[in-house]
Amino acid sequence: MGSAVVLEEKWPVLGRHQQAAEWLRVWTDLGRAPRTIDAYARGLAEYLLVCERDGINPVTANKLQVAAFVKELTTRPSRRGPNVVVLDSGVGLANATLQQRLVPVRLFYDYLIEEGLRDSNPVGRGRYTPGRKFGGHQRGLVPRLKKLPWIPTEQQWLDLLEVVRDEPIRNRVMLAFAYDAALRREELCSLRTDDLDPAHRTLRVRAETTKTRRERIVPYLAATGVLLSGYLAHRATISRTRGPLFLSESRRNYGQPLTLWTWSKVIRRVALAADLPRFSTHTTRHLCLTDLARMGWELHTIASFAGHGSTESTLTYIHLSGRDLAEKLNRGMQQIHSWRIDMLTRANSTMPEATS
């Protein structure tokens, strides 16, 4: 209940719509992660504000009115303007962000249907429908784009490391863990001192910090262990108590657990200094999983290492560049290619000369 009240204080529009407040309270009582609840509240509040502005009753809104909301999201100017790095221009939301905004709206209408307040959901979801004409596939309200994740080239990675070399030891060990163990931002920032097993060079990623709620044990390399030893010695000068591994050293939050947003700011600052604006807190995870694929790891092994619920999720993270694929093709085709060329040249050498 307390969490719901805080959300209504943050977005007063939620308190003005009884069904919206009740819907959020249900998800909160079901124990959804605070960040998930916060994202749901933000997305639904944005939709409700548009409904209030346009004089639309959200309970009875139709597909046309929801489509108008989607159009606004895709055309509104980006607050980051020319600094936007995800889109090709400074207008509208990225496709993935747009999908995130629509999820709470769709779930809200699912709730209204369950409560008997509506008969249908104006926010469609793409799904396969047996017996449906034209292939049996029903499109969602917004097509879902699947783009390849960006990963740095070898030179870009070296440029980043050149900048990181001058960073405090905490930031260096965090970046090493982020790549070495393919950690998500929340998994990294939520590590505790008792999650470490230096004797076996492994760390425990607790279920409550993961996206899929799956606990896993992952290894890290000896070089990362050396950095970790140095950081633990440094951490002891800040706090000797066990608990969160990475601590803030700012004057305002000295000794407090490092927040997700602080780590994002660190990575953003480092990325811009290395002239790599597309580098993010998730890039190291993409890069690690891609490197494992390059080394020949089997897909299900990479999925287990990454903590994915299915290998399908893993495939969206692994990005082999055109150069990687060309090298694989060349290695696989070398023998048969040589055979074909050999046969071709032999055939040419036995062919009679052309007559004029």
Coordinates of C-alpha atoms in Angstrom, one line a residue, residues 3 44 48 62 245:
S3 CA 4.4 1.9 -2.5
L44 CA 0.1 4.5 -17.6
L48 CA -3.9 9.1 -18.6
N62 CA -11.4 3.0 -28.4
L245 CA 30.0 -4.3 -2.5

